[in-house]
mmCIF file of C-alpha atoms and ligand atoms in Angstrom:
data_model
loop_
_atom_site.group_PDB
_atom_site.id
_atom_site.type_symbol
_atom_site.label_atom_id
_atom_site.label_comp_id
_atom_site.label_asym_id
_atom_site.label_seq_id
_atom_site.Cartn_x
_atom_site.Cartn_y
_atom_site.Cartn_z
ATOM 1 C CA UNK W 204 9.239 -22.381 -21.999
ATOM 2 C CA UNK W 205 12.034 -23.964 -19.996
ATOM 3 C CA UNK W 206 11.059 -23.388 -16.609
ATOM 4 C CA UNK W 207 14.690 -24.133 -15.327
ATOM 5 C CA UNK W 208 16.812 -20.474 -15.156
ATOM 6 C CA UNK W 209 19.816 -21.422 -13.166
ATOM 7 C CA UNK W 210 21.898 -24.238 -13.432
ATOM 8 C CA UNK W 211 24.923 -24.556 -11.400
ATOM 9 C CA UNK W 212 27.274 -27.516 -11.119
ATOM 10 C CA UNK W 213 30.625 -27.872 -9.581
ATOM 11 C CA UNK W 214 31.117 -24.296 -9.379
ATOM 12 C CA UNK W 215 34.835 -23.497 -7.378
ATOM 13 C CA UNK W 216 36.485 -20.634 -6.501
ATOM 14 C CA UNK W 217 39.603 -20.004 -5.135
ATOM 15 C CA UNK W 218 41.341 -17.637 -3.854
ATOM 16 C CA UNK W 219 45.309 -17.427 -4.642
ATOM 17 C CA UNK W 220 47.973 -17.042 -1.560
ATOM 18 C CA UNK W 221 51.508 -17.450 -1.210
ATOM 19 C CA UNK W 222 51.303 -20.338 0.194
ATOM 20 C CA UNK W 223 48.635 -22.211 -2.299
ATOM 21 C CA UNK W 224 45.126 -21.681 -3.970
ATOM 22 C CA UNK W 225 42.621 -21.762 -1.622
ATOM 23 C CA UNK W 226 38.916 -22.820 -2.490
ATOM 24 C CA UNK W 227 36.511 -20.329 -0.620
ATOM 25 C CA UNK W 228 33.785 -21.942 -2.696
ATOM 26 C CA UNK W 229 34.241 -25.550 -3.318
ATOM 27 C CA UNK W 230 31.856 -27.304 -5.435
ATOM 28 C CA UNK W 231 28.613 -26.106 -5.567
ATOM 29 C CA UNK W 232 25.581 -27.319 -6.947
ATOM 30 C CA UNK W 233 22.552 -25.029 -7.581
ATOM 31 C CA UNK W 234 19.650 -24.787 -9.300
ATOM 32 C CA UNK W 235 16.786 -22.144 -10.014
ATOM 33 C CA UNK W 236 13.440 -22.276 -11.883
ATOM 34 C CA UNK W 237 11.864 -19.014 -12.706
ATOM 35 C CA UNK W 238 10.228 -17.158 -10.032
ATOM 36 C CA UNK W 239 11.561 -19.157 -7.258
ATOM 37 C CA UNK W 240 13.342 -17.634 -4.208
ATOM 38 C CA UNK W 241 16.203 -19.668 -2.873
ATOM 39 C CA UNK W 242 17.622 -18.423 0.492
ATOM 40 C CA UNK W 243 21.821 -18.793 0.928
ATOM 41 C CA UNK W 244 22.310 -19.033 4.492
ATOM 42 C CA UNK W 245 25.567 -19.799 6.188
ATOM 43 C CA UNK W 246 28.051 -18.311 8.809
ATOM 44 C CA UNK W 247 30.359 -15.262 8.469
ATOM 45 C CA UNK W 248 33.234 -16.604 5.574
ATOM 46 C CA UNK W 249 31.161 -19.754 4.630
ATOM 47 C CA UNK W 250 31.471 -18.286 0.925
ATOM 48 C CA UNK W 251 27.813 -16.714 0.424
ATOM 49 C CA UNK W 252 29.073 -13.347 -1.399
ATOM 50 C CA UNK W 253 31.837 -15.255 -3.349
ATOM 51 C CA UNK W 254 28.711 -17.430 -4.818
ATOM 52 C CA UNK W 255 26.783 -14.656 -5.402
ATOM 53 C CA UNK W 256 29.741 -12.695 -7.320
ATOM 54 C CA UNK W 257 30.845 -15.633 -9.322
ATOM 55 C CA UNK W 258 27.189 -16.209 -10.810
ATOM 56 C CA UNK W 259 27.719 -12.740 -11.831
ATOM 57 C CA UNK W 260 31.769 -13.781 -13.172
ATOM 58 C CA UNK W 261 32.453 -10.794 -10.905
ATOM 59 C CA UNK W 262 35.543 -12.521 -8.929
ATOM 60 C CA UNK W 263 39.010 -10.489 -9.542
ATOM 61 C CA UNK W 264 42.652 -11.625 -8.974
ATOM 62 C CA UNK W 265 43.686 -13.335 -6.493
ATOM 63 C CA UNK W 266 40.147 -14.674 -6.623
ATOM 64 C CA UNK W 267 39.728 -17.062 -9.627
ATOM 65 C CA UNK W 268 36.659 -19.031 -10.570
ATOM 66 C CA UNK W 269 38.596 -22.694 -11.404
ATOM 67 C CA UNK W 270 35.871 -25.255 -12.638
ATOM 68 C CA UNK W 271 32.170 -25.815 -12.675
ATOM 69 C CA UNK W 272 29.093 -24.870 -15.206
ATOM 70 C CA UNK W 273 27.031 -21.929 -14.465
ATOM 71 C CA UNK W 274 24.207 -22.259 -16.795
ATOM 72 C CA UNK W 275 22.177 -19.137 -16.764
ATOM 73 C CA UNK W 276 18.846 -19.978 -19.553
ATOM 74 C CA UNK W 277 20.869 -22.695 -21.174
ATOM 75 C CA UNK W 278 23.846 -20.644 -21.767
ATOM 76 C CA UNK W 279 26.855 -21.311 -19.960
ATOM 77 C CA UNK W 280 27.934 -17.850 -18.498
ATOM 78 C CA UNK W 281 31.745 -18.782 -17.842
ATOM 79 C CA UNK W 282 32.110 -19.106 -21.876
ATOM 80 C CA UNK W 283 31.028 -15.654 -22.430
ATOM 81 C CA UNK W 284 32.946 -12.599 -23.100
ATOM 82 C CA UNK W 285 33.498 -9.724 -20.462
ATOM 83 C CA UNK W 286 31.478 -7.436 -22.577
ATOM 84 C CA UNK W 287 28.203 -10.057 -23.002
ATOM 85 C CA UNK W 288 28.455 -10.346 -19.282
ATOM 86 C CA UNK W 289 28.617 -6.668 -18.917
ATOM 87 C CA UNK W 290 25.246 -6.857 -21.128
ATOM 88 C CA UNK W 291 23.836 -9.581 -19.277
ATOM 89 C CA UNK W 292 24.407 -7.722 -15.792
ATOM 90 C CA UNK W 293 21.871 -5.173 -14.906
ATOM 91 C CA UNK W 294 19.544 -6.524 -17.592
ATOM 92 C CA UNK W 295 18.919 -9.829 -16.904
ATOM 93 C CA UNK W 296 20.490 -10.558 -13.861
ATOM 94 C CA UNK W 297 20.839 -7.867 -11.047
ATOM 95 C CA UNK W 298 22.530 -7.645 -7.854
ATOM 96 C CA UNK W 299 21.397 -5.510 -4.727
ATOM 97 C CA UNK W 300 24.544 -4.837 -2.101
ATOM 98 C CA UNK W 301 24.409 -4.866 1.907
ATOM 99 C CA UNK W 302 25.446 -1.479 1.048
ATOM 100 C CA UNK W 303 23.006 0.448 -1.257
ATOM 101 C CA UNK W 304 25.757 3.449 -2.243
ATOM 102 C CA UNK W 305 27.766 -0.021 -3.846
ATOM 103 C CA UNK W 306 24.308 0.796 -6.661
ATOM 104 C CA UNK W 307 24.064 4.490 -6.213
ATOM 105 C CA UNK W 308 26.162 7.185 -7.325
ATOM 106 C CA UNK W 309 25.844 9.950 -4.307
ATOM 107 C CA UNK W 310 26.141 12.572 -6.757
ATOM 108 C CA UNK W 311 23.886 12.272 -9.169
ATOM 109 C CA UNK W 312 20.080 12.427 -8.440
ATOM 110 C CA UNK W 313 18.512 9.408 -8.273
ATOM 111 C CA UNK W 314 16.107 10.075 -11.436
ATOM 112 C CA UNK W 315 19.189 10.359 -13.768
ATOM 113 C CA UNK W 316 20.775 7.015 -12.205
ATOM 114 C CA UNK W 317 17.460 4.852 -13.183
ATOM 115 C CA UNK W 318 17.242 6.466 -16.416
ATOM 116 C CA UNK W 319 20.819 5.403 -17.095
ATOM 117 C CA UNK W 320 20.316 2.138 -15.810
ATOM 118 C CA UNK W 321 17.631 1.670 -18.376
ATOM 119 C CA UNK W 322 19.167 3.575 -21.509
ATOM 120 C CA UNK W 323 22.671 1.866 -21.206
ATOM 121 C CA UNK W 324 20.529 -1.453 -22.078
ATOM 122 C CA UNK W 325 17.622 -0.245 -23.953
ATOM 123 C CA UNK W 326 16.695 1.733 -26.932
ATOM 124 C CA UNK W 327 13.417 2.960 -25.439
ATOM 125 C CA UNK W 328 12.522 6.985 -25.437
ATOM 126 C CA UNK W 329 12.978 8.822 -22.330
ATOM 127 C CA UNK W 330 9.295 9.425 -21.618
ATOM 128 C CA UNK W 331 8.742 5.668 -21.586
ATOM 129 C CA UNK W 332 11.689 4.935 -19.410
ATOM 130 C CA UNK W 333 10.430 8.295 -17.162
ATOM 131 C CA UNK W 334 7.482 6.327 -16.813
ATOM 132 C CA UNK W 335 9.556 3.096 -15.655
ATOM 133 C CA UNK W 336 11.170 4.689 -13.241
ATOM 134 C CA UNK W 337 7.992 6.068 -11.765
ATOM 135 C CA UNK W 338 6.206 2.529 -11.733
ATOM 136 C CA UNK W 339 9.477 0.965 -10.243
ATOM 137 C CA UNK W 340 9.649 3.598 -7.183
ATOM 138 C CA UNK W 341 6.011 2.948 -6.342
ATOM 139 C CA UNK W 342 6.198 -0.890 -6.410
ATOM 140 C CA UNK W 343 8.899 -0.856 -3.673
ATOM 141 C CA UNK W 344 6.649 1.540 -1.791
ATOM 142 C CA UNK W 345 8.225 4.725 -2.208
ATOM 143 C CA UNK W 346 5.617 7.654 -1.911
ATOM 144 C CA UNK W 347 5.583 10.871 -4.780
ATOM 145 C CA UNK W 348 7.874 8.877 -7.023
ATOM 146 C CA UNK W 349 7.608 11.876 -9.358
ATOM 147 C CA UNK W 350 9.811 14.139 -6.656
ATOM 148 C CA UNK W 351 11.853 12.013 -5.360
ATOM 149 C CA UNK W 352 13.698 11.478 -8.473
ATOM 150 C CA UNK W 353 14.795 14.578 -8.399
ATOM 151 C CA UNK W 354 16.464 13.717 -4.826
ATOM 152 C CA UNK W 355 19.732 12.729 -4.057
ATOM 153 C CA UNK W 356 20.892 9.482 -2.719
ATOM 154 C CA UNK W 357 21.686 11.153 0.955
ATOM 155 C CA UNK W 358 18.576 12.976 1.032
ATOM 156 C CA UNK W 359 16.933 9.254 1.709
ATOM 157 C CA UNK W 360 17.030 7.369 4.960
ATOM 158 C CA UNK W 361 18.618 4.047 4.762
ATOM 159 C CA UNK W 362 15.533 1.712 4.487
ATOM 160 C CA UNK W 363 14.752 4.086 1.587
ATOM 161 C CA UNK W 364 17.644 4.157 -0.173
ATOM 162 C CA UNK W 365 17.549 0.037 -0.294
ATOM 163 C CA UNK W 366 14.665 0.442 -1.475
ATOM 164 C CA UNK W 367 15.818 2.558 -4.416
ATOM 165 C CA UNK W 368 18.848 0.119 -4.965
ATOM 166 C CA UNK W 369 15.740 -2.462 -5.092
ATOM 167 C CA UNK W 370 13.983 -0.620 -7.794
ATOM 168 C CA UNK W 371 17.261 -0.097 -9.846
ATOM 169 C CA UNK W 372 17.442 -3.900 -9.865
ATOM 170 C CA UNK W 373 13.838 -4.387 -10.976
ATOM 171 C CA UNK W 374 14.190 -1.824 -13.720
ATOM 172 C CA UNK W 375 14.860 -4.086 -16.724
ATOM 173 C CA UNK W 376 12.717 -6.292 -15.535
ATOM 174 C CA UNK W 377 15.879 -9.053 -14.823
ATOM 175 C CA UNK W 378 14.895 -13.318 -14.782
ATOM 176 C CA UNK W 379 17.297 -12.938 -11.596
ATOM 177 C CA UNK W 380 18.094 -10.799 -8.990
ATOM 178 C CA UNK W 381 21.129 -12.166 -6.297
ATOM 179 C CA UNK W 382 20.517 -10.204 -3.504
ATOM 180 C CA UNK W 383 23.318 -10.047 -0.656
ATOM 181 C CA UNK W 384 22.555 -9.227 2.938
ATOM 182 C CA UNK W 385 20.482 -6.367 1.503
ATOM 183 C CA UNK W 386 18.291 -5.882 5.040
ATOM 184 C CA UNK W 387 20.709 -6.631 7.549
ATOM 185 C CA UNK W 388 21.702 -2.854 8.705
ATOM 186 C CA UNK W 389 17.938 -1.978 8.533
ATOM 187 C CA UNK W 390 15.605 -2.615 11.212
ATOM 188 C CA UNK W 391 13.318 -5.645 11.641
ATOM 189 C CA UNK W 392 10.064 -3.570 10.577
ATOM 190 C CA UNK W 393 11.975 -2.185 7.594
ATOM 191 C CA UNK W 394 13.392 -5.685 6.711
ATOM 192 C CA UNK W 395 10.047 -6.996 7.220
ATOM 193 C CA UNK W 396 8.332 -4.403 4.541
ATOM 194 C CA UNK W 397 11.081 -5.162 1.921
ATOM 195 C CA UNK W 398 10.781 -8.710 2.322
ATOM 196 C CA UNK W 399 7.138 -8.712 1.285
ATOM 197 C CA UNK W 400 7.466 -6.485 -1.354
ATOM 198 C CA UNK W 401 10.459 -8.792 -2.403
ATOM 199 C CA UNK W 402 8.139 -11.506 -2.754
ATOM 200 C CA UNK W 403 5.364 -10.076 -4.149
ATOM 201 C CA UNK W 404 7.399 -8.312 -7.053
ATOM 202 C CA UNK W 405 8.860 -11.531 -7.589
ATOM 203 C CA UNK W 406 5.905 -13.320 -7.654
ATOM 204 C CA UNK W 407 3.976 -11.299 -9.802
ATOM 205 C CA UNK W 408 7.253 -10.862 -12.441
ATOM 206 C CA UNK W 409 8.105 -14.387 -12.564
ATOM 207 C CA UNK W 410 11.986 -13.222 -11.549
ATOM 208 C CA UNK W 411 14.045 -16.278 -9.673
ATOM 209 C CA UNK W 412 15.884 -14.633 -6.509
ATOM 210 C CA UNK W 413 18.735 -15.720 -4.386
ATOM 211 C CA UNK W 414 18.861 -14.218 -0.820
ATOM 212 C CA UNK W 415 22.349 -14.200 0.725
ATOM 213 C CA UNK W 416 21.603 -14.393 4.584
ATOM 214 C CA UNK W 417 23.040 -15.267 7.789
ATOM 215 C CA UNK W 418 19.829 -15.381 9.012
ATOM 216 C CA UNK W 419 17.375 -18.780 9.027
ATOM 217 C CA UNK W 420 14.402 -16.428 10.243
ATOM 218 C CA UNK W 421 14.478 -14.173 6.840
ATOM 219 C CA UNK W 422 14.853 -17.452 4.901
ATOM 220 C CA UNK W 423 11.511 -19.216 6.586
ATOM 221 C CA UNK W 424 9.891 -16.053 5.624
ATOM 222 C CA UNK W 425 11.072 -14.996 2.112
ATOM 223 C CA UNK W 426 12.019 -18.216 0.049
ATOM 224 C CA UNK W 427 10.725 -21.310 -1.485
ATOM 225 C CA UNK W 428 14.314 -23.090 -1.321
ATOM 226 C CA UNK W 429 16.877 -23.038 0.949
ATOM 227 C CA UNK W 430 20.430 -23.687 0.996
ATOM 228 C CA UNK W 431 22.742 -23.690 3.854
ATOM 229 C CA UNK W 432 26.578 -23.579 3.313
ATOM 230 C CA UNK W 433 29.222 -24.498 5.150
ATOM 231 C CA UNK W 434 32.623 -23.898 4.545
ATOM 232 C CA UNK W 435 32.869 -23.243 0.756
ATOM 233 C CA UNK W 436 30.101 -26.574 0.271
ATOM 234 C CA UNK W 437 26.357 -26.671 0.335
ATOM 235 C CA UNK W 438 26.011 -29.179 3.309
ATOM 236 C CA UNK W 439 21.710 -29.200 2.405
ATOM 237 C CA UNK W 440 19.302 -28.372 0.604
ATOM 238 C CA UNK W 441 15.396 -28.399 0.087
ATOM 239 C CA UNK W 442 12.409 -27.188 0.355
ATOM 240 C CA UNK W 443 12.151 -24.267 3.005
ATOM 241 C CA UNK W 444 9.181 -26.110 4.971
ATOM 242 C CA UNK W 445 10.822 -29.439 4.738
ATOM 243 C CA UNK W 446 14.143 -28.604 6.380
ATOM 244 C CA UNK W 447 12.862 -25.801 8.573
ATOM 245 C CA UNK W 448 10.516 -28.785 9.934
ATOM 246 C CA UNK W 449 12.930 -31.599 10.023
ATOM 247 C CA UNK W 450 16.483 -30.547 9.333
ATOM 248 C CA UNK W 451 18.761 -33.774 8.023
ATOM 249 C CA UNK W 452 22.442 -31.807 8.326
ATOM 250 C CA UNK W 453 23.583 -31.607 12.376
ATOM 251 C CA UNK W 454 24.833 -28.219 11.139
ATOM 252 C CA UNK W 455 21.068 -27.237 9.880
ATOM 253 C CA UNK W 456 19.878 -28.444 13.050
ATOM 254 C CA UNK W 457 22.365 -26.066 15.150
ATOM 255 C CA UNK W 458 21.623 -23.033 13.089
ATOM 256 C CA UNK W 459 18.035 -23.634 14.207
ATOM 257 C CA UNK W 460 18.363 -24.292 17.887
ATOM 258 C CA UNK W 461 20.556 -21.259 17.956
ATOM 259 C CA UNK W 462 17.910 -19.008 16.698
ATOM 260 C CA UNK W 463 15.015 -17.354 18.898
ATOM 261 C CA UNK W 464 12.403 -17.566 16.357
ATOM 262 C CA UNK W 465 12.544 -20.937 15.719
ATOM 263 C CA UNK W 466 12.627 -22.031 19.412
ATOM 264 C CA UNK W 467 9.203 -22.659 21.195
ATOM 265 C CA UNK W 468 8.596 -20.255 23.753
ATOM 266 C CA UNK W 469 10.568 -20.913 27.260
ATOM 267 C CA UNK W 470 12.832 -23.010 25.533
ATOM 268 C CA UNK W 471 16.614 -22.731 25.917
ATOM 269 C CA UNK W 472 19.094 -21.653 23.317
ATOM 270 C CA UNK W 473 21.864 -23.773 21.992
ATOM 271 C CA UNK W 474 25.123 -22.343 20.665
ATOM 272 C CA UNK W 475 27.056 -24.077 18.227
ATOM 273 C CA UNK W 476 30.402 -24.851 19.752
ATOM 274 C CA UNK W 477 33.883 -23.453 18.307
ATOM 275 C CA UNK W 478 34.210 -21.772 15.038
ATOM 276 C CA UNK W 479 33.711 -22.119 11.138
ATOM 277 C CA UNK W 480 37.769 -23.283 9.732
ATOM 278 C CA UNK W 481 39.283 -20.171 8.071
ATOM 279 C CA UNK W 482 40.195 -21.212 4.226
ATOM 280 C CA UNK W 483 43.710 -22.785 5.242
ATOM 281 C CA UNK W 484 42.269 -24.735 8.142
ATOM 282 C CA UNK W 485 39.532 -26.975 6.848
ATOM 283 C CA UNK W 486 39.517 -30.249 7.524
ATOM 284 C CA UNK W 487 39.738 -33.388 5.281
ATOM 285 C CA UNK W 488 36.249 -35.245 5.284
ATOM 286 C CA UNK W 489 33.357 -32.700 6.405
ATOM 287 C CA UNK W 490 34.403 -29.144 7.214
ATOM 288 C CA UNK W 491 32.024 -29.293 9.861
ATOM 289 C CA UNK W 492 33.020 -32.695 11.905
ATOM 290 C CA UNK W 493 35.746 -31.118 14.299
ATOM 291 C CA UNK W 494 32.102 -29.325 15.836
ATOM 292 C CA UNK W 495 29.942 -31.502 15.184
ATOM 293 C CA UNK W 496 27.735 -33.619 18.045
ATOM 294 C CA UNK W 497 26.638 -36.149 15.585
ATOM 295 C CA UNK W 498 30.164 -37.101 14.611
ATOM 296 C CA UNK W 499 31.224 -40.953 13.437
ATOM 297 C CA UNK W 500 35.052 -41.766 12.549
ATOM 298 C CA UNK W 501 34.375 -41.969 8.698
ATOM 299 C CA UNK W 502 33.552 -37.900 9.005
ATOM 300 C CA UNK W 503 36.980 -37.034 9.594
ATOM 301 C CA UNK W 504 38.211 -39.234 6.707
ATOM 302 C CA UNK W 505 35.721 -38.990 3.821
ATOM 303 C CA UNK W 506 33.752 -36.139 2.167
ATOM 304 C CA UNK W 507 30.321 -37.430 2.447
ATOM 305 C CA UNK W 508 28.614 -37.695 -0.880
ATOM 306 C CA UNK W 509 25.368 -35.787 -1.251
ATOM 307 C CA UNK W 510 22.235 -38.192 -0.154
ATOM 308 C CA UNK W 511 18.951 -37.171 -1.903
ATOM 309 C CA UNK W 512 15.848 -37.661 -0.448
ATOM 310 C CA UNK W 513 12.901 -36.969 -2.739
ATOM 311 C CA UNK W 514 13.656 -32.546 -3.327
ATOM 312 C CA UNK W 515 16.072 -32.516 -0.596
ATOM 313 C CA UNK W 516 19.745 -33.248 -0.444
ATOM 314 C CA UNK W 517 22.220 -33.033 2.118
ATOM 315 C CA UNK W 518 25.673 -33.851 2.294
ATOM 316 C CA UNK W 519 26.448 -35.920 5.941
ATOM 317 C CA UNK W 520 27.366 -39.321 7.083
ATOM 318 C CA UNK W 521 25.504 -39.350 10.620
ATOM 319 C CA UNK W 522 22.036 -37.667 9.495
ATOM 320 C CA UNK W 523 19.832 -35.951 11.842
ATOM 321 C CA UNK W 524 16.741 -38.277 12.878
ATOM 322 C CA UNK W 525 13.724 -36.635 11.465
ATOM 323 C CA UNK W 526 12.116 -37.100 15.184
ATOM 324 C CA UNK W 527 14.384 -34.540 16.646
ATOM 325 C CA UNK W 528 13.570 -31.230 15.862
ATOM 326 C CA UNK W 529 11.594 -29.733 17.020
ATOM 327 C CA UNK W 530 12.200 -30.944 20.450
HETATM 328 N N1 LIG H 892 39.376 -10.969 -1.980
HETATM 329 C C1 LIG H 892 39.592 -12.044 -1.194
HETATM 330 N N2 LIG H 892 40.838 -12.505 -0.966
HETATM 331 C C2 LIG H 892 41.087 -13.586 -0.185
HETATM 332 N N3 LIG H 892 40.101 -14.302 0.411
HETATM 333 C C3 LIG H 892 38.841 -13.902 0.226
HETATM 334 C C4 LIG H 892 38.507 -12.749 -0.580
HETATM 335 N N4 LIG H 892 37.156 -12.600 -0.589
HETATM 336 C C5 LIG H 892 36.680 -13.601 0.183
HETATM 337 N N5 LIG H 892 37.677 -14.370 0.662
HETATM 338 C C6 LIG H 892 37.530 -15.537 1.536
HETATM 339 O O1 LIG H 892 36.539 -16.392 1.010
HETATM 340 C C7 LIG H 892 35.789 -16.965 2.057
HETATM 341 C C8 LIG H 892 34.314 -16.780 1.805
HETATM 342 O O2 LIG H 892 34.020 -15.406 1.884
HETATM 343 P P1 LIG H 892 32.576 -14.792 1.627
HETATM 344 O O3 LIG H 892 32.744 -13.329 1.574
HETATM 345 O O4 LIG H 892 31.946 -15.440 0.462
HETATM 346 O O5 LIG H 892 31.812 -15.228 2.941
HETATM 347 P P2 LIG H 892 30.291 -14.919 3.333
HETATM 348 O O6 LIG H 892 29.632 -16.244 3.542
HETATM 349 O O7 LIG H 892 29.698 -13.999 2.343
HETATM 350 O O8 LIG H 892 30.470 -14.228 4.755
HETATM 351 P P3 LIG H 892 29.706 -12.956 5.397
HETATM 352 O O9 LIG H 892 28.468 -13.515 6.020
HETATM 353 O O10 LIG H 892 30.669 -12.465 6.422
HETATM 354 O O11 LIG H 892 29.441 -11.965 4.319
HETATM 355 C C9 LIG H 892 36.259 -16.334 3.354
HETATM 356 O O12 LIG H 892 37.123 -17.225 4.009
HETATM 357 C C10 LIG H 892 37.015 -15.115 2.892
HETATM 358 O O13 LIG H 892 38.057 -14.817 3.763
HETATM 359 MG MG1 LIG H 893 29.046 -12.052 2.437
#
């Protein structure tokens, strides 16, 4: 079996204005094998969620997905039809929201909405699917699975009812799940439990996951991979050890010395000066060169090209020195 689920290359999306088309995502390369967790980490607007949505070929007007490959099992999902994406959504691939009530329908208990999620895709009898949704509440640690399907979604606190939007996505057992902020309104012991059970489910079910974060701390937990983006581009990539230890992008680095968790004790914070460009406002050469410490004259002229180094990449002309972090 071809271990390799997810191949993106060149992926762009823009988003059409009066006054031009502007690329919120802007070349992106990705790749996935089965059961691997990549984390997607970037700032506010770097162009996470517009990824995430055009894997799925969920981008509407003015948005517009304008080149690249997004090979999903060998099959090139931007040459399919709306209604084999339709079939492909929900089945194999699944997507859990920031906001769970984006999955569930608050007026319908939450028993009918899994069976529904499973009988839309399945010919399967509805004992067998009962069953499903039974097995799928108690993997993401939901207690009497039998009653609560009769609830509704607002009879569930908020942890819980991610959790339900969690089990909805495991129900047809997907190859991926893109998962989008889905534990940033909870709170760090509730994030923690999810993220475990995350990884365990995927683990155990071989299904590939992307984690759309802002936050490095949920990636050095969670994921094998990581990529950070910046401004519509992946700026590095790698191993989650490797550039957790020795980041190679000066934006990497910042995003680390910015964060409490990855500090040593006593040591001071950094900030990362000035602000991510809007989409109208980025620079020629690297987006991230008018804030950058590291900074030579070619930055503000040239995109750098992506420079591999053995399962890392990273896209920057004046590298971090692998001696520097942590300091
Ligand atoms: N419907 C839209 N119309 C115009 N521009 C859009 C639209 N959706 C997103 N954008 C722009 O695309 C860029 C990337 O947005 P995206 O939502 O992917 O960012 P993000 O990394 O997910 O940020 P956040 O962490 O805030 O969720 C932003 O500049 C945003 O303004
Ligand atoms: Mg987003």
């Amino acid at each position: 079996m071809n271990d390799l689920l997810l191949d993106v290359r060149g992926l762009r999306t823009a988003f059409h204005t009066a006054a031009g088309a502007w690329p919120a995502v802007d070349g992106v390369d990705l790749t996935l094998r089965r059961g691997e967790i990549l984390g997607l980490v970037g700032e506010s607007g770097s162009g996470k969620s517009v990824t995430g949505f055009s894997l799925l070929g969920l981008i509407d007007p003015p948005g517009e997905i304008v080149a690249g490959e997004v090979r999903f099992d060998g099959t090139d999902l931007r040459t399919l039809t709306e209604e084999q994406m339709r079939h492909l959504r929900g089945n194999r691939i699944a997507m859990i929201f920031q906001d769970p009530l984006m999955t569930l329908n608050p007026v319908l208990r939450i028993g009918e909405q899994m069976m529904e999620a499973i009988l839309t895709h399945e010919n399967v009898s509805r004992e067998s699917a009962l069953a499903r949704c039974r097995d799928a509440l108690g993997m993401v640690g939901i207690a009497s699975p039998e009653s609560r399907l009769q609830s509704y979604p607002h009879e569930f606190s908020g942890g819980m009812r991610q959790r339900v939007a969690i089990a909805i996505a495991m129900l047809n057992h997907p190859d991926l799940i893109i998962a989008d902020e889905p534990t940033t309104a909870l709170d760090v012991t509730i994030q923690g439990q999810i993220l475990y059970r995350m990884q365990e489910i995927c683990k155990t079910q071989n299904t590939a996951l992307i984690w759309i974060t802002h936050d490095l701390g949920v990636v050095a937990e969670l994921a094998d991979r990581v990529a950070v983006m910046y401004a519509g581009r992946i700026v590095e990539t790698g191993p989650v050890a490797d550039i957790l230890e020795s980041p190679r992008h000066p934006y990497t680095l910042g995003l680390l010395q910015s964060m409490p968790r990855m500090t040593k004790p006593g040591q001071r914070l950094q900030q990362i000066n000035g602000m991510a460009p809007s989409l109208s406002s980025r620079p020629l050469g690297c987006a991230f060169q008018p804030r950058c410490t590291h900074a030579v004259a070619s930055c503000a002229e040239q995109l750098p090209p992506i420079t591999t180094e053995g399962t890392r990449s990273f896209r920057c002309h004046a590298p971090v020195e692998r001696t520097v972090w942590p300091a």
